[in-house]
Coordinates of C-alpha atoms and ligand atoms in Angstrom, one line a residue:
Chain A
X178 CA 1.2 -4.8 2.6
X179 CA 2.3 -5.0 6.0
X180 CA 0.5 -3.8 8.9
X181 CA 0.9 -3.4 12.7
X182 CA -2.4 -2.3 15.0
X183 CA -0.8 0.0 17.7
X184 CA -3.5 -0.4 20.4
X185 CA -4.0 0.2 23.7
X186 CA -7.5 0.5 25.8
X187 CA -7.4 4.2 24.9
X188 CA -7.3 3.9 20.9
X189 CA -6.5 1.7 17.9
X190 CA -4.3 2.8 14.8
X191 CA -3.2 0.5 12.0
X192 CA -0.1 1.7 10.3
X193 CA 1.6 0.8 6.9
X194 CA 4.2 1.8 4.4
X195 CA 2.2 3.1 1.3
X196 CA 3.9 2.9 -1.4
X197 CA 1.7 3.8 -3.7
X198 CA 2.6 7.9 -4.5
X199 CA 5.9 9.0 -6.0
X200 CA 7.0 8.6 -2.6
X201 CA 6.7 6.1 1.0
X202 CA 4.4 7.3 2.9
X203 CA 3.0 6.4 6.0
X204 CA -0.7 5.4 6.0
X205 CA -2.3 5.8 9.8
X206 CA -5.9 4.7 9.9
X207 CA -7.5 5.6 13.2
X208 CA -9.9 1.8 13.8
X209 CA -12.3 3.6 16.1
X210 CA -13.4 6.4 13.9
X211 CA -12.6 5.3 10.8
X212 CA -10.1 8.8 9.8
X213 CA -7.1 7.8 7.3
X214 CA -4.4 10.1 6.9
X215 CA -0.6 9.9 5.3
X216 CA 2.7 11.2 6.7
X217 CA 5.1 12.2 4.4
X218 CA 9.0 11.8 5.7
X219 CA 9.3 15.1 6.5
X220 CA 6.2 15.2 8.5
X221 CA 7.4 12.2 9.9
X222 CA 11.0 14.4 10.8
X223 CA 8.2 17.0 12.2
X224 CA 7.0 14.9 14.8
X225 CA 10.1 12.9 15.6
X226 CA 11.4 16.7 16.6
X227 CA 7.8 18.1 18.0
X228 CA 8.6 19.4 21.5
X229 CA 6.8 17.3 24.0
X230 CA 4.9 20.7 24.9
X231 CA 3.3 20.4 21.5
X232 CA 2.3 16.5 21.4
X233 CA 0.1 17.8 24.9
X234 CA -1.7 20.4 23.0
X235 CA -2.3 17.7 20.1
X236 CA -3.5 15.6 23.2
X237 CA -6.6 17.7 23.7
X238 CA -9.1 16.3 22.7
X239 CA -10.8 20.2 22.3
X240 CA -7.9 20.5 20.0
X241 CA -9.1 19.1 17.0
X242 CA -11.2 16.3 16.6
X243 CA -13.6 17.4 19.2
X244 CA -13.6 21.1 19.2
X245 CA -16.2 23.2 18.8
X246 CA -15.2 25.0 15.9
X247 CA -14.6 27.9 17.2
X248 CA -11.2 29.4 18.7
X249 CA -10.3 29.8 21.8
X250 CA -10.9 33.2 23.1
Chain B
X149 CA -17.5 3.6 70.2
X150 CA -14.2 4.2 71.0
X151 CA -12.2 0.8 71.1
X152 CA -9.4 0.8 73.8
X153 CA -6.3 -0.7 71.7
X154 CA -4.3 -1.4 75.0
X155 CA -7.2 -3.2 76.1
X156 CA -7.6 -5.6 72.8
X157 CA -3.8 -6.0 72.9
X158 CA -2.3 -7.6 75.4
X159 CA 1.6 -8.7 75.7
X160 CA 1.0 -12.7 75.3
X161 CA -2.8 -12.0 73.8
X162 CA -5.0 -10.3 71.4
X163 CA -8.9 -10.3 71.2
X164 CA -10.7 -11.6 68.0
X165 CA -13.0 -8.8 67.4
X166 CA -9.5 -7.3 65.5
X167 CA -9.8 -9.7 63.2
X168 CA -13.5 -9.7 62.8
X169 CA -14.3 -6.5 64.0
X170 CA -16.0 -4.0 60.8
X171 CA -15.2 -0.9 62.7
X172 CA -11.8 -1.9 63.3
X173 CA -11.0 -2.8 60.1
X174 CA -12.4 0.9 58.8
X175 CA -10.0 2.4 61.3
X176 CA -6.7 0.3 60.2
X177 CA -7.8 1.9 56.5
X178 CA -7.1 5.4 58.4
X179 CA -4.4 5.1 60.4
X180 CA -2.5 2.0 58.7
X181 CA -3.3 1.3 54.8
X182 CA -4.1 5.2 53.9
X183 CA -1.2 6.6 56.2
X184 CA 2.1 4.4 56.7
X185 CA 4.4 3.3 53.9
X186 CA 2.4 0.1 51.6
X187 CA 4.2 -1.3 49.1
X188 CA 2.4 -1.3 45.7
X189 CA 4.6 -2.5 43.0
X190 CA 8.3 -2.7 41.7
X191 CA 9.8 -0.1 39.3
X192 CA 10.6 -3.0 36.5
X193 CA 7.1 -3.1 36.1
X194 CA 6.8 0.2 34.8
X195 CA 10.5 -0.5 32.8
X196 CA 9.8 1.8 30.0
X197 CA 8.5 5.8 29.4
X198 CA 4.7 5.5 29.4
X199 CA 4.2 1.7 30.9
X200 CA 1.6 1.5 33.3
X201 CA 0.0 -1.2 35.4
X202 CA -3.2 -0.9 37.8
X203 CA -2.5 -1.5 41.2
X204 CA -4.3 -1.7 44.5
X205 CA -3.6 -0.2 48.3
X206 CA -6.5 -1.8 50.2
X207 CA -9.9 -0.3 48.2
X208 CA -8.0 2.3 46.3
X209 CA -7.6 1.7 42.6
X210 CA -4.1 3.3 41.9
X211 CA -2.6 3.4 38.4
X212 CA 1.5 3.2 38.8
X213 CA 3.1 5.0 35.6
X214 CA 6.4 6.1 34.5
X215 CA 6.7 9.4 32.9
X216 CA 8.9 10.6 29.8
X217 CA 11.9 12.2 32.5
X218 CA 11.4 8.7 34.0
X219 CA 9.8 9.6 37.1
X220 CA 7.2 7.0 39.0
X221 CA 3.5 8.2 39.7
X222 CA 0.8 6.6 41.7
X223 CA -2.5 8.4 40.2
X224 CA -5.8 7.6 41.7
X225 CA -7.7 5.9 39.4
X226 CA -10.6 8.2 39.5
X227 CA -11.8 10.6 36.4
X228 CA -12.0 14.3 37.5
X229 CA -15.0 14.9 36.1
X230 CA -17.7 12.7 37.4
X231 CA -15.5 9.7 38.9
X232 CA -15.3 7.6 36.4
X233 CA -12.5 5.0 36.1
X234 CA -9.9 6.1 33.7
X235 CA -7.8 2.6 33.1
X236 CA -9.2 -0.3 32.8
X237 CA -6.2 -2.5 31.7
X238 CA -4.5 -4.0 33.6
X239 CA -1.0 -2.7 32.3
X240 CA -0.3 -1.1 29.0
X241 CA 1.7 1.5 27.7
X242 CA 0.5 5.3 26.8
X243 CA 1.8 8.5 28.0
X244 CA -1.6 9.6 28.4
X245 CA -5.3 8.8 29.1
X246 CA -8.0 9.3 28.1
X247 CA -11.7 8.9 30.2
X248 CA -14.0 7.0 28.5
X249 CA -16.9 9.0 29.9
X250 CA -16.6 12.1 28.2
X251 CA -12.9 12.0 27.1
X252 CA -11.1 14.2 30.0
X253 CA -7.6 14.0 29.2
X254 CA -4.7 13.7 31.3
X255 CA -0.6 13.3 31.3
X256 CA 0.5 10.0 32.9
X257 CA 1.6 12.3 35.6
X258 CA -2.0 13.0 36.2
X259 CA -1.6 16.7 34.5
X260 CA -5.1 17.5 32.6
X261 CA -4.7 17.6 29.2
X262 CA -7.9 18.7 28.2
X263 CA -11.0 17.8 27.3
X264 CA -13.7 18.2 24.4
X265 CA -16.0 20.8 23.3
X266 CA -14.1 23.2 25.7
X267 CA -16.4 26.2 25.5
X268 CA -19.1 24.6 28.1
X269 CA -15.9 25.4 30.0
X270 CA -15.2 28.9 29.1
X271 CA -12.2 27.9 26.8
X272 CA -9.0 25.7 27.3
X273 CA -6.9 25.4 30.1
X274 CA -9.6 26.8 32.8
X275 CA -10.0 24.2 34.4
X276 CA -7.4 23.5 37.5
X277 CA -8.2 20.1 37.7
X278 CA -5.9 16.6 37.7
X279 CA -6.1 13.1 38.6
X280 CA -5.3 12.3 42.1
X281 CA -1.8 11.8 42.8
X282 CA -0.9 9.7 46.6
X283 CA 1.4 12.2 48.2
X284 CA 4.2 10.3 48.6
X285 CA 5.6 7.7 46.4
X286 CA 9.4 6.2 47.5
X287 CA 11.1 3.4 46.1
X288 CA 14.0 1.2 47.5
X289 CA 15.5 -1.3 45.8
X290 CA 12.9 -0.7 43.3
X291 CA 9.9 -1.6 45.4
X292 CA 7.5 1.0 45.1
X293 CA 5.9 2.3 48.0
X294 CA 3.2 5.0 48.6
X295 CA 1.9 7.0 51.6
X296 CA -1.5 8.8 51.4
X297 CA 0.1 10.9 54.4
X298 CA 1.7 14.5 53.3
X299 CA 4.1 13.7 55.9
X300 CA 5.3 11.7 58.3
X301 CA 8.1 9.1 58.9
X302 CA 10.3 8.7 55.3
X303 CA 10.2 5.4 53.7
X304 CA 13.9 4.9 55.1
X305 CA 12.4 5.8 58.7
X306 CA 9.5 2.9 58.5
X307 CA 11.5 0.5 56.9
X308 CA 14.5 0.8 59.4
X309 CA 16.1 -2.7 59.7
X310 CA 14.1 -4.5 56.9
X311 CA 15.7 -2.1 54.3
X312 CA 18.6 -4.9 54.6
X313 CA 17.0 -7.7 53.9
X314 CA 15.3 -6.1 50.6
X315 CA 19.5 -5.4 50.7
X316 CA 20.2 -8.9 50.7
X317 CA 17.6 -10.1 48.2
X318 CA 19.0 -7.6 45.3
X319 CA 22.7 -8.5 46.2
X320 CA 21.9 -12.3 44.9
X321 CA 21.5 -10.6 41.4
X322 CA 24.6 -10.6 39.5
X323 CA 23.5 -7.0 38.7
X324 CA 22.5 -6.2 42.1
X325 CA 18.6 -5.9 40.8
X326 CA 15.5 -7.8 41.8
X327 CA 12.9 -7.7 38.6
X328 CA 9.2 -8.3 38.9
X329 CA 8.6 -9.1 35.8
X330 CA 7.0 -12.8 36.0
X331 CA 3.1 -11.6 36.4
X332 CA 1.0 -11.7 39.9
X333 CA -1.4 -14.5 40.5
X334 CA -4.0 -13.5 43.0
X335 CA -4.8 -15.6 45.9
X336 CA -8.4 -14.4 47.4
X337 CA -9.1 -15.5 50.9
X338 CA -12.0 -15.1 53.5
X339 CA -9.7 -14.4 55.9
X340 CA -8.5 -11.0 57.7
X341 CA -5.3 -9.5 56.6
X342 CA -3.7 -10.0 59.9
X343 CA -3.6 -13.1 59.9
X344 CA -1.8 -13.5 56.9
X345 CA 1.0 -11.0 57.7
X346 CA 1.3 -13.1 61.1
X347 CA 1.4 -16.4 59.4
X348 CA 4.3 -15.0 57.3
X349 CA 7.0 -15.4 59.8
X350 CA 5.1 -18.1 61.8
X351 CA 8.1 -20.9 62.3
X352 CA 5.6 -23.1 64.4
X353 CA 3.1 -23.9 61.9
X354 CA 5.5 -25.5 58.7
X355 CA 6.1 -28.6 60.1
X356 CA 2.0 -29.6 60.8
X357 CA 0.5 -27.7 58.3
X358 CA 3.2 -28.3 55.3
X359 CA 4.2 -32.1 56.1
X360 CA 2.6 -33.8 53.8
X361 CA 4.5 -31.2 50.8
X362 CA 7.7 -31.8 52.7
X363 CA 7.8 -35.5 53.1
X364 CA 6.4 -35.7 49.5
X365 CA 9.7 -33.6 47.9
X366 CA 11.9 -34.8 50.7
X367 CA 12.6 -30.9 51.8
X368 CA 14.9 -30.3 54.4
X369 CA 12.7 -27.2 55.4
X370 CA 10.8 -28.8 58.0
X371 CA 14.0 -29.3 60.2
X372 CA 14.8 -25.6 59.9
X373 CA 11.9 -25.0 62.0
X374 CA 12.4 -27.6 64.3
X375 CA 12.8 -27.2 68.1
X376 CA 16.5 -27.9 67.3
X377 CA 16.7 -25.7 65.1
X378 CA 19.4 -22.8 64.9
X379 CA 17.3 -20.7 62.9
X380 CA 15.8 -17.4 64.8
X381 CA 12.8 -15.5 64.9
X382 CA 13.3 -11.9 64.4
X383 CA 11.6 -8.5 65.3
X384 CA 13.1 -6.7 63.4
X385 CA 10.9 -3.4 65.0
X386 CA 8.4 -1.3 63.1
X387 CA 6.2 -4.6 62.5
X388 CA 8.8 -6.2 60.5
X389 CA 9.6 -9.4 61.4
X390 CA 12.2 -12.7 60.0
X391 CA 12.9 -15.9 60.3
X392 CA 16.2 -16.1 60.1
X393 CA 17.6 -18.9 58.6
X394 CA 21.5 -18.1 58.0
X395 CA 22.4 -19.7 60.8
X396 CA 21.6 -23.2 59.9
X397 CA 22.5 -22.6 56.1
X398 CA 25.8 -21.6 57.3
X399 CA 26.1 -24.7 59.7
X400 CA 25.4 -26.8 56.3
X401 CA 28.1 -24.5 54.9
X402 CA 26.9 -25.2 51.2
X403 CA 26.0 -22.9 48.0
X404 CA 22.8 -22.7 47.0
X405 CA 21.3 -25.0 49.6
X406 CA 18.8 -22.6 50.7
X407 CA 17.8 -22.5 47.2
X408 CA 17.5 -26.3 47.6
X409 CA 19.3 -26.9 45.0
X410 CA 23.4 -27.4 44.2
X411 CA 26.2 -25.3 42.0
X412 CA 26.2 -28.2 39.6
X413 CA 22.5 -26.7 38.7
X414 CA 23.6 -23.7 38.2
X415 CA 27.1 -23.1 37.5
X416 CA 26.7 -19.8 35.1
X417 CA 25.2 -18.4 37.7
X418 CA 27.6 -19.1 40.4
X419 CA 30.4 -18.4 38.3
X420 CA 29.1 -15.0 37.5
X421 CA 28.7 -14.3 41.7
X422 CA 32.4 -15.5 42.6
X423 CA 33.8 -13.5 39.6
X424 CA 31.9 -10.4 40.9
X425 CA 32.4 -10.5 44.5
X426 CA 35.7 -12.7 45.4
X427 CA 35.3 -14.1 48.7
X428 CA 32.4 -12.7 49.9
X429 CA 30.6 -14.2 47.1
X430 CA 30.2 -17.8 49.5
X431 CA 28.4 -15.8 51.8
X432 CA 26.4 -14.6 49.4
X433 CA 25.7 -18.0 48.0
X434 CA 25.5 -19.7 51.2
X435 CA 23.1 -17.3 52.9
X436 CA 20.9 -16.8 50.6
X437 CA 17.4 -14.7 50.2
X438 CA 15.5 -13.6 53.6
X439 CA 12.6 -14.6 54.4
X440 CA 10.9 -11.1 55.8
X441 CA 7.4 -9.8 56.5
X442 CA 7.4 -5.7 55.8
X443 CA 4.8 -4.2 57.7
X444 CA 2.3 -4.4 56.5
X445 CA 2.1 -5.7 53.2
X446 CA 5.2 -7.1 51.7
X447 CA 6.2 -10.2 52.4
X448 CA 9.6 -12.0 50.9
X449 CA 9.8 -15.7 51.2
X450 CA 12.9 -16.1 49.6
X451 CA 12.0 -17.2 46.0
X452 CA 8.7 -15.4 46.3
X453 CA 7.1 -11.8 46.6
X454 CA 4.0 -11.5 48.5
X455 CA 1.5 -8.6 48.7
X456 CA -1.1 -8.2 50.8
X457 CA -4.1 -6.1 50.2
X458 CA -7.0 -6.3 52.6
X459 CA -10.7 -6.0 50.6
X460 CA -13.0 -6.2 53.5
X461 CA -12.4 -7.1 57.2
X462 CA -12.9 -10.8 56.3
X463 CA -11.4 -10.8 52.8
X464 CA -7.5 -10.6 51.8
X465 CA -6.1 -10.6 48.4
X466 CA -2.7 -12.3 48.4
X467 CA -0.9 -10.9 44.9
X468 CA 2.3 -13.4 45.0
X469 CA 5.2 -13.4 41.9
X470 CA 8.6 -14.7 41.5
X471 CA 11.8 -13.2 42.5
X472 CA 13.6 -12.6 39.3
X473 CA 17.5 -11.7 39.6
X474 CA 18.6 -9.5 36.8
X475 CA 21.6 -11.0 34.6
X476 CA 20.8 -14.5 36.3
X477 CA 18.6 -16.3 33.6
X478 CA 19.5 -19.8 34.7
X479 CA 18.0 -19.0 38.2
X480 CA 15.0 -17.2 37.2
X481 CA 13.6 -20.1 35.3
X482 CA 14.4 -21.9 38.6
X483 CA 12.8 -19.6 40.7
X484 CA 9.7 -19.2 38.9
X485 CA 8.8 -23.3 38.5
X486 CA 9.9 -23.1 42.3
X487 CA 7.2 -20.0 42.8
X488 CA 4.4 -21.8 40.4
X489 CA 4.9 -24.7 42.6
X490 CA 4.9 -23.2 46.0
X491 CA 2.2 -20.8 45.7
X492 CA 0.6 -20.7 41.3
X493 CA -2.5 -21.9 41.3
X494 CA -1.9 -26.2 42.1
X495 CA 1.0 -24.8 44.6
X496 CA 1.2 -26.9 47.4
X497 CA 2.6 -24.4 50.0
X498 CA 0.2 -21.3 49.9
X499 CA -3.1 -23.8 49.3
X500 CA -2.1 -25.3 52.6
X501 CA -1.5 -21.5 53.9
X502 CA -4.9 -20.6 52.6
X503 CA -7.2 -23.2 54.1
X504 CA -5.6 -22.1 57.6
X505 CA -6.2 -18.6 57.4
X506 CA -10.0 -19.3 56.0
X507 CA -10.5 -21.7 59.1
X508 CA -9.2 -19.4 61.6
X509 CA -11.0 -16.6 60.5
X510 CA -14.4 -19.4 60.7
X511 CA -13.1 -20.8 63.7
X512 CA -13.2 -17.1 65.3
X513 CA -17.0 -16.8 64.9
X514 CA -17.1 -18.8 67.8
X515 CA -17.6 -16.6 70.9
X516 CA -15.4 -18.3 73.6
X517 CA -12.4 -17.8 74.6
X518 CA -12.6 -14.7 72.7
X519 CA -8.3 -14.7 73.0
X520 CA -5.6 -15.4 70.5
X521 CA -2.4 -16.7 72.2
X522 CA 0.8 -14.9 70.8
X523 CA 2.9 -16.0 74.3
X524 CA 5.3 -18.7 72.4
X525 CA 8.6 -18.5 73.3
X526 CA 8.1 -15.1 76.1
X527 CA 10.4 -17.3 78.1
X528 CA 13.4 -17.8 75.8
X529 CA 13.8 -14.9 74.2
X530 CA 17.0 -12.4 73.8
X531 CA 18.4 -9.4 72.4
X532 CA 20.7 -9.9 69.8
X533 CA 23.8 -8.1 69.2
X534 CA 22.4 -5.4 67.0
X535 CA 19.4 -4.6 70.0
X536 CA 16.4 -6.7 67.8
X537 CA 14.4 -8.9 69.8
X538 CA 15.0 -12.8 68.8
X539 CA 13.5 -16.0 69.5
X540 CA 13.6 -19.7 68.6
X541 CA 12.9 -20.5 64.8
X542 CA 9.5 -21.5 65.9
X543 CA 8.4 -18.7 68.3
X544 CA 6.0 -15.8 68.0
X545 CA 8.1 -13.2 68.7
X546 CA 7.5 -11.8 65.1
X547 CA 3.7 -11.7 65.9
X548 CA 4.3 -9.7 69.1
X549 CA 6.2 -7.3 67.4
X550 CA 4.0 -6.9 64.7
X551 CA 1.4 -6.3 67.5
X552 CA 3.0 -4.0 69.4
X553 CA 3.6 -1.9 66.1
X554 CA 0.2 -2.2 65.0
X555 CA -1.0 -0.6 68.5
X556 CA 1.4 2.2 68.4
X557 CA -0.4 3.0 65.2
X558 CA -3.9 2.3 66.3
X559 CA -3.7 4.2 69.3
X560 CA -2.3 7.6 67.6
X561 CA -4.9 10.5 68.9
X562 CA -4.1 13.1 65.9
X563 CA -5.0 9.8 63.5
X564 CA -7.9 11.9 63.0
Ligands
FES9 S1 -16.3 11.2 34.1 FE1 -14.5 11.3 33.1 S2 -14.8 12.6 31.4 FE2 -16.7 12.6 32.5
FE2_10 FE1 -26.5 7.2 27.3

């Protein structure tokens, strides 16, 4: 299986094809924290089209990962 | 203390306590290095959306980026939250980053992004706070330069006459484009900046302090600063200051001698320059790249880019690369085994440079005569037809611009 390590001083991912489904897939493991999670080709289409306005929110760090479970008022 | 500039600067002197002066040196940081135009960098080293590379104006750590829409920032380097350091790379390539402190977020355009657990904060997006940005960032021919001053003098305005010689180094690219794309080496020296920047365009010193690397590769540069030389020394105004050596590459009349090389070395290349500019490409060939000190921190010396970033008022960092020439690959592999062995780390030029500047700062400890001599040449020097001030190959009338600059900007009463 090949694999590339996209890194930079801000956070490491290793990325493959999976081909292991009925389907490719991509297969993102986050290297600092561990988190694996697939992209189907549509979500794949998704974020290829995601409005740069949305990739910022993603960007939060409050947005997800580190939120604090509650939503914003 | 108030120190009386027109005092320390004299018309054929200045005093060593501006070279070794602490006081001094925290006031160039105000009213030179944190106000006028400094040249941090070169747009091809930010080529692509999201490149970045750390950079340095004097002691501020400044983090050159390109944005998606292509734009150039120069962010402070300086978390908004408790100071940390964002970047620590030295280049890389995100559109955004993230402080390793508590993990504030920002755009490459310094634009906060966000950052965690936001209900300490009251929610997202409350907080109206960004990296810094340097107020004015302007490029020309790609060299990036920045201003902490809101306003002042455009980059065109400071550069005035030099702009042409940064003219004539991009037109010896096939595609009209210098690239900076070889990696800096950094050169640290105990010596103030000033003397480096006056060294720059120094014709006296070559032919003592460089003999040995001269008679060694049988160089013909020696003779261009000879006392019969035609070469000139040229204030070029604002603190900028050439030698100009057209004139004696034109009396050799050959291409590609001030390369020191021949068109048998490098014929793709030359080819390339007559097909693109007809006649004029001789001139092009035959004159060559300048050889120009920008005040106050860029310096070209024809195959090289130097610049200079003062750490302390006896410390200078020298960051040198190659000149490379878009579309010219035979001559950028010239130019940078030429640069490696001129001024990389075993270069023979700038480790000759180097022990001079360290000596003279040494030498300056000494209290008497308390005087540096900048008179060379007072008596033989002209106006040329374009109104710039010009004096033998070997004179210091470069350094007496430089000066005379340098106290214009000292002196300024609403510098604080
Ligand atoms: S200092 Fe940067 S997030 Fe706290
Ligand atoms: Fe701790």
């Amino acid at each position: 299986m090949d694999q590339w390590i996209i890194a930079s001083e801000f956070a490491e991912v290793a990325v493959s094809l999976d081909t292991e489904a009925n389907g490719p897939r991509l297969r993102l493991t986050d290297l600092r924290g561990g988190r694996v999670r697939y992209l189907d080709a549509l979500e794949l289409e998704a974020l290829a089209w995601l409005p740069d306005e949305r990739m910022r929110e993603l960007l939060d760090p409050s947005a997800g990962r580190w939120s604090d479970g509650r939503r914003d008022g | 203390m108030t120190v009386q500039y027109s005092e320390l600067i004299q018309p054929e002197r200045v005093h060593g306590s501006l070279y070794t002066d602490p006081s001094i040196f925290a006031e160039e940081l105000d009213r030179i290095w944190y106000r006028t135009w400094v040249c941090v960098g070169h747009a091809s080293e930010v080529a692509r959306p999201g490149d970045y590379v750390r950079k340095k104006v004097a002691a501020q750590d400044v983090i050159m980026t390109r944005s998606t829409d292509g734009e150039i920032s120069l962010l402070l380097n300086r978390c908004a939250h408790r100071g940390n350091l964002v970047c620590e790379d030295e280049r890389g390539n995100s559109g955004s980053f993230r402080c390793p402190y508590h993990g504030w977020t920002y755009r490459n355009t310094g634009e906060m992004l966000g950052y965690p657990y936001n209900q300490g904060y009251g929610g997202k997006g409350k907080l109206s706070l960004g990296l810094g940005r340097v107020p004015r960032v302007d490029t020309y021919q790609g060299f990036v330069f920045a201003s902490f001053a809101a306003d002042g003098p455009s980059l065109k305005e400071h550069l005035g006459a030099a702009a042409g010689e940064l003219d004539r180094l991009a037109r010896l690219s096939p595609e009209g484009e210098v690239e900076l794309t070889a990696g800096w080496l950094k050169h640290r020296a105990k010596a103030n900046w000033k003397l480096l920047v006056e060294n720059e365009t120094d014709g006296y010193h070559p032919q003592f302090v460089h003999g040995s690397v001269f008679s060694v590769t049988g160089s013909h540069i020696g003779n261009l600063y000879s006392d019969k030389s035609t070469a000139v020394t040229r204030d070029l105004g604002g603190g900028h200051s050439e030698n100009d050596l057209r004139p004696e590459f034109r009396r050799m009349g050959t291409p590609m001698t001030w390369f020191g090389t021949s068109e048998a070395k490098v014929p793709e290349y030359v080819a390339k320059m007559r097909e693109l500019h007809g006649k004029q490409a001789e001139e092009i060939l035959i004159e060559g790249a300048p050889h120009v000190m920008v005040f106050p921190n860029l310096f070209v010396a024809e195959i090289s880019v130097f610049m200079i970033q003062p750490t302390a008022v006896d410390e200078t960092v020298q960051n040198v690369t190659a000149v490379q020439l878009k579309g010219a690959p035979e001559m950028n592999r010239r130019l940078l085994s030429q640069c490696v062995g001129s001024v990389g780390p075993a270069g023979m030029l700038l480790a000759d440079d180097s022990e001079m500047y360290e000596r003279n700062q040494r030498g300056m400890a000494a209290r008497m005569p308390e005087w540096l001599d900048i008179r060379r040449g007072v008596g033989r020097e002209r106006v040329d037809e374009n109104g710039f001030r010009v004096g033998a190959a070997n004179d210091e009338t470069g350094m007496r611009g430089f000066w005379s600059h340098y106290r214009s900007l000292m002196e300024r009463e609403d510098a604080r």
